[in-house]
Amino acid sequence: MAGWDSLYALVREEIKQREEEGADTSGFAEKLQASGQDEMKLMSIYEELRDLPISPDFPYSEPNDLQAIRAARPEGPRKLRLNASDEQLRDKFYGAWLGRSVGCALGKPLESMHFLEGHGGNPGWKNVKLWFEGADAWPIRDYTPGRSRAQQELGLELAPYGEKSQLENIRYMESDDDIRYTVLALSLLEEKGTDWDSWDIGKLWHQKLTYAQMCTAETQSYLNFAKVTHHLETERPSDWQTKLEWVRHYLNPYREWIGAQIRVDGFAYGAAGNPELAAELAWRDASFSHVKNGIYGEMFVGAMIAASFVETDPERIVEIGLSEIPANCRLASAVRHAVDIAKNSTGQLEMAERIWESYKQYNPVHTINNAALCAASLVFAQGDFERAITTAVLGWDTDCNGATVGSIMGAILGAKKLPEHWTAKLNDTLYAEITGFHPISISECAERSYKVFQKINNV
């Protein structure tokens, strides 16, 4: 059983992944083509790929170990002083949960390949614009319309699983993996505080999630975890670190994709004001299924979210996020470049086009391109919630980026300052397909996150 995709497709993606990691994959595309999809030949190619060294001229340094990551990071504040009152902090927690839900719901109907990777000769960001124009709703000022002339005229189609988030239908935050992982993180912090590691993530997923709820890297690590553990095993095995390397690597060419980055919010809320702790919790979580920039994406976003409970300047928040990941990694390089684009673009679409052209070589759900767009959206918006989330959904992983940027903006502004025409339509309700969170009020999730924060920080 290959997992998320066929063995042929996994090996094809592994070639690209190894090339991105700095290995010389010359000739492997031809080997794959000649395999005839024979399983033994495919596995032989896979083993060769796995053993390839990083080229000596690869310009980046990208460790997986937390101590090595910290040794390679720039200077940073590590922990910030929370000056807000109890009432203000509660408002920020509610704002973060609300903002995440709003941004996710805006992007969810757009999560089809026509908008993620493009269609009809157009890049994804342009098709988003064309959809809203076809609904007489451009520039974006509300949720995604379910009908547009672009459907008939250009063949564009919305995601079939996002109907309840369309403008005409939205009444709550419908179930989505971006929300599901947020409530899972909350439940883990409620149960264990900060006393957990990657082993606990595997057990949590197997207890709370079905195989069908997983995607890409999460699918592969979920399946691998099942192969190396007994379902009744409750204690971490003594050789877990050795097994972990296999769990997150084996037939997992998605190990630098966005899956880890979208899982961090619930952890980061518990570490509000403490970017270093948020990044550490992110590292523990991401390490179960990801490596290198896949890990850094979760650490970067986690640190930004934690900082957003204190800082208000988006550029400063991005800097704090970068201070928790290696200075000389592909993600840091991309984010710095994206911020420069955001600061030097004359408009939203110019910025979206320049970001797209800079990072279109990555899969639409890769960490690097999406994190770059999130950072650019925050800097470009300059504190405007609507401007931030509507920029973040211009292509690639629309719901994930809308959720991440919405979460950060919500923490910065607090719930009371979020535009009511966005928040009211959710009726303070979300569904997560997790026991106890289906449905639940968004405000209750926020209050529980605040209590977790108090517990972790002995407030």
JSON list of N, CA, C and O in Angstrom, two decimals, residues 17 50 106 113 121 128 133 140 189 208 232 242 247-248 259 282 311 313 349 378 428 434 443 456:
[
{"chain": "A", "resi": 17, "resn": "GLN", "atom": "N", "xyz": [11.69, 16.16, -5.00]},
{"chain": "A", "resi": 17, "resn": "GLN", "atom": "CA", "xyz": [12.04, 16.49, -3.62]},
{"chain": "A", "resi": 17, "resn": "GLN", "atom": "C", "xyz": [13.54, 16.41, -3.39]},
{"chain": "A", "resi": 17, "resn": "GLN", "atom": "O", "xyz": [14.14, 17.30, -2.78]},
{"chain": "A", "resi": 50, "resn": "ARG", "atom": "N", "xyz": [16.98, 7.80, -2.24]},
{"chain": "A", "resi": 50, "resn": "ARG", "atom": "CA", "xyz": [17.10, 8.02, -0.81]},
{"chain": "A", "resi": 50, "resn": "ARG", "atom": "C", "xyz": [18.56, 8.12, -0.37]},
{"chain": "A", "resi": 50, "resn": "ARG", "atom": "O", "xyz": [18.88, 8.85, 0.58]},
{"chain": "A", "resi": 106, "resn": "LEU", "atom": "N", "xyz": [-12.94, 31.90, 3.64]},
{"chain": "A", "resi": 106, "resn": "LEU", "atom": "CA", "xyz": [-12.80, 32.64, 2.39]},
{"chain": "A", "resi": 106, "resn": "LEU", "atom": "C", "xyz": [-12.08, 31.81, 1.34]},
{"chain": "A", "resi": 106, "resn": "LEU", "atom": "O", "xyz": [-12.48, 31.75, 0.18]},
{"chain": "A", "resi": 113, "resn": "MET", "atom": "N", "xyz": [-7.75, 23.01, -8.16]},
{"chain": "A", "resi": 113, "resn": "MET", "atom": "CA", "xyz": [-6.50, 23.18, -8.90]},
{"chain": "A", "resi": 113, "resn": "MET", "atom": "C", "xyz": [-6.57, 24.35, -9.87]},
{"chain": "A", "resi": 113, "resn": "MET", "atom": "O", "xyz": [-5.53, 24.89, -10.27]},
{"chain": "A", "resi": 121, "resn": "GLY", "atom": "N", "xyz": [-4.25, 28.68, -19.14]},
{"chain": "A", "resi": 121, "resn": "GLY", "atom": "CA", "xyz": [-3.15, 29.58, -19.44]},
{"chain": "A", "resi": 121, "resn": "GLY", "atom": "C", "xyz": [-2.96, 30.69, -18.43]},
{"chain": "A", "resi": 121, "resn": "GLY", "atom": "O", "xyz": [-2.04, 31.50, -18.57]},
{"chain": "A", "resi": 128, "resn": "VAL", "atom": "N", "xyz": [-8.43, 33.57, -9.57]},
{"chain": "A", "resi": 128, "resn": "VAL", "atom": "CA", "xyz": [-9.20, 34.06, -8.41]},
{"chain": "A", "resi": 128, "resn": "VAL", "atom": "C", "xyz": [-9.84, 35.39, -8.77]},
{"chain": "A", "resi": 128, "resn": "VAL", "atom": "O", "xyz": [-11.04, 35.61, -8.53]},
{"chain": "A", "resi": 133, "resn": "GLU", "atom": "N", "xyz": [-14.52, 38.68, -10.42]},
{"chain": "A", "resi": 133, "resn": "GLU", "atom": "CA", "xyz": [-15.02, 39.62, -11.43]},
{"chain": "A", "resi": 133, "resn": "GLU", "atom": "C", "xyz": [-16.27, 39.07, -12.11]},
{"chain": "A", "resi": 133, "resn": "GLU", "atom": "O", "xyz": [-17.23, 39.82, -12.37]},
{"chain": "A", "resi": 140, "resn": "ILE", "atom": "N", "xyz": [-12.19, 41.83, -3.77]},
{"chain": "A", "resi": 140, "resn": "ILE", "atom": "CA", "xyz": [-12.80, 40.94, -2.77]},
{"chain": "A", "resi": 140, "resn": "ILE", "atom": "C", "xyz": [-13.16, 41.74, -1.53]},
{"chain": "A", "resi": 140, "resn": "ILE", "atom": "O", "xyz": [-12.31, 42.35, -0.90]},
{"chain": "A", "resi": 189, "resn": "LEU", "atom": "N", "xyz": [-2.64, 20.18, 24.31]},
{"chain": "A", "resi": 189, "resn": "LEU", "atom": "CA", "xyz": [-2.11, 21.07, 25.34]},
{"chain": "A", "resi": 189, "resn": "LEU", "atom": "C", "xyz": [-2.97, 21.00, 26.60]},
{"chain": "A", "resi": 189, "resn": "LEU", "atom": "O", "xyz": [-2.44, 21.10, 27.72]},
{"chain": "A", "resi": 208, "resn": "LYS", "atom": "N", "xyz": [-7.62, 10.16, 17.14]},
{"chain": "A", "resi": 208, "resn": "LYS", "atom": "CA", "xyz": [-8.62, 11.18, 16.83]},
{"chain": "A", "resi": 208, "resn": "LYS", "atom": "C", "xyz": [-8.97, 11.30, 15.36]},
{"chain": "A", "resi": 208, "resn": "LYS", "atom": "O", "xyz": [-10.04, 11.83, 15.01]},
{"chain": "A", "resi": 232, "resn": "LEU", "atom": "N", "xyz": [-2.13, -0.81, 20.40]},
{"chain": "A", "resi": 232, "resn": "LEU", "atom": "CA", "xyz": [-2.37, -0.74, 21.84]},
{"chain": "A", "resi": 232, "resn": "LEU", "atom": "C", "xyz": [-1.15, -0.25, 22.62]},
{"chain": "A", "resi": 232, "resn": "LEU", "atom": "O", "xyz": [-1.19, -0.12, 23.84]},
{"chain": "A", "resi": 242, "resn": "THR", "atom": "N", "xyz": [14.97, 6.41, 16.21]},
{"chain": "A", "resi": 242, "resn": "THR", "atom": "CA", "xyz": [15.31, 5.68, 14.98]},
{"chain": "A", "resi": 242, "resn": "THR", "atom": "C", "xyz": [14.07, 5.44, 14.14]},
{"chain": "A", "resi": 242, "resn": "THR", "atom": "O", "xyz": [14.08, 5.64, 12.91]},
{"chain": "A", "resi": 247, "resn": "VAL", "atom": "N", "xyz": [9.51, 6.95, 9.89]},
{"chain": "A", "resi": 247, "resn": "VAL", "atom": "CA", "xyz": [8.11, 7.39, 9.82]},
{"chain": "A", "resi": 247, "resn": "VAL", "atom": "C", "xyz": [7.98, 8.64, 8.95]},
{"chain": "A", "resi": 247, "resn": "VAL", "atom": "O", "xyz": [7.07, 8.75, 8.13]},
{"chain": "A", "resi": 248, "resn": "ARG", "atom": "N", "xyz": [8.87, 9.59, 9.12]},
{"chain": "A", "resi": 248, "resn": "ARG", "atom": "CA", "xyz": [8.71, 10.85, 8.40]},
{"chain": "A", "resi": 248, "resn": "ARG", "atom": "C", "xyz": [9.36, 10.87, 7.02]},
{"chain": "A", "resi": 248, "resn": "ARG", "atom": "O", "xyz": [9.12, 11.77, 6.23]},
{"chain": "A", "resi": 259, "resn": "GLY", "atom": "N", "xyz": [1.72, 20.79, 5.02]},
{"chain": "A", "resi": 259, "resn": "GLY", "atom": "CA", "xyz": [0.93, 20.13, 6.05]},
{"chain": "A", "resi": 259, "resn": "GLY", "atom": "C", "xyz": [1.31, 20.49, 7.47]},
{"chain": "A", "resi": 259, "resn": "GLY", "atom": "O", "xyz": [0.44, 20.66, 8.34]},
{"chain": "A", "resi": 282, "resn": "ALA", "atom": "N", "xyz": [6.21, 23.76, 17.73]},
{"chain": "A", "resi": 282, "resn": "ALA", "atom": "CA", "xyz": [6.05, 23.51, 16.30]},
{"chain": "A", "resi": 282, "resn": "ALA", "atom": "C", "xyz": [7.04, 22.48, 15.81]},
{"chain": "A", "resi": 282, "resn": "ALA", "atom": "O", "xyz": [6.69, 21.58, 15.03]},
{"chain": "A", "resi": 311, "resn": "GLU", "atom": "N", "xyz": [3.25, 42.18, 19.42]},
{"chain": "A", "resi": 311, "resn": "GLU", "atom": "CA", "xyz": [3.66, 43.12, 18.38]},
{"chain": "A", "resi": 311, "resn": "GLU", "atom": "C", "xyz": [2.49, 43.47, 17.45]},
{"chain": "A", "resi": 311, "resn": "GLU", "atom": "O", "xyz": [1.57, 42.68, 17.27]},
{"chain": "A", "resi": 313, "resn": "ASP", "atom": "N", "xyz": [3.43, 45.52, 14.41]},
{"chain": "A", "resi": 313, "resn": "ASP", "atom": "CA", "xyz": [4.06, 45.81, 13.12]},
{"chain": "A", "resi": 313, "resn": "ASP", "atom": "C", "xyz": [4.29, 44.51, 12.35]},
{"chain": "A", "resi": 313, "resn": "ASP", "atom": "O", "xyz": [5.07, 43.66, 12.79]},
{"chain": "A", "resi": 349, "resn": "LEU", "atom": "N", "xyz": [-2.16, 43.14, -7.02]},
{"chain": "A", "resi": 349, "resn": "LEU", "atom": "CA", "xyz": [-1.99, 42.19, -8.12]},
{"chain": "A", "resi": 349, "resn": "LEU", "atom": "C", "xyz": [-0.56, 42.15, -8.61]},
{"chain": "A", "resi": 349, "resn": "LEU", "atom": "O", "xyz": [-0.06, 41.09, -9.00]},
{"chain": "A", "resi": 378, "resn": "LEU", "atom": "N", "xyz": [0.98, 39.86, 4.81]},
{"chain": "A", "resi": 378, "resn": "LEU", "atom": "CA", "xyz": [0.97, 40.57, 6.08]},
{"chain": "A", "resi": 378, "resn": "LEU", "atom": "C", "xyz": [1.65, 41.94, 5.95]},
{"chain": "A", "resi": 378, "resn": "LEU", "atom": "O", "xyz": [1.13, 42.96, 6.40]},
{"chain": "A", "resi": 428, "resn": "ASP", "atom": "N", "xyz": [-20.33, 32.48, 15.33]},
{"chain": "A", "resi": 428, "resn": "ASP", "atom": "CA", "xyz": [-19.53, 31.98, 16.46]},
{"chain": "A", "resi": 428, "resn": "ASP", "atom": "C", "xyz": [-19.53, 30.45, 16.54]},
{"chain": "A", "resi": 428, "resn": "ASP", "atom": "O", "xyz": [-19.53, 29.87, 17.62]},
{"chain": "A", "resi": 434, "resn": "ILE", "atom": "N", "xyz": [-14.19, 16.33, 15.01]},
{"chain": "A", "resi": 434, "resn": "ILE", "atom": "CA", "xyz": [-13.46, 15.80, 16.15]},
{"chain": "A", "resi": 434, "resn": "ILE", "atom": "C", "xyz": [-14.44, 15.77, 17.32]},
{"chain": "A", "resi": 434, "resn": "ILE", "atom": "O", "xyz": [-15.16, 16.76, 17.56]},
{"chain": "A", "resi": 443, "resn": "SER", "atom": "N", "xyz": [-15.86, 31.03, 20.31]},
{"chain": "A", "resi": 443, "resn": "SER", "atom": "CA", "xyz": [-15.49, 31.73, 21.53]},
{"chain": "A", "resi": 443, "resn": "SER", "atom": "C", "xyz": [-15.08, 30.75, 22.63]},
{"chain": "A", "resi": 443, "resn": "SER", "atom": "O", "xyz": [-14.20, 31.05, 23.44]},
{"chain": "A", "resi": 456, "resn": "ILE", "atom": "N", "xyz": [0.22, 27.04, 31.02]},
{"chain": "A", "resi": 456, "resn": "ILE", "atom": "CA", "xyz": [1.61, 26.88, 30.56]},
{"chain": "A", "resi": 456, "resn": "ILE", "atom": "C", "xyz": [2.50, 27.96, 31.17]},
{"chain": "A", "resi": 456, "resn": "ILE", "atom": "O", "xyz": [3.66, 27.72, 31.52]}
]
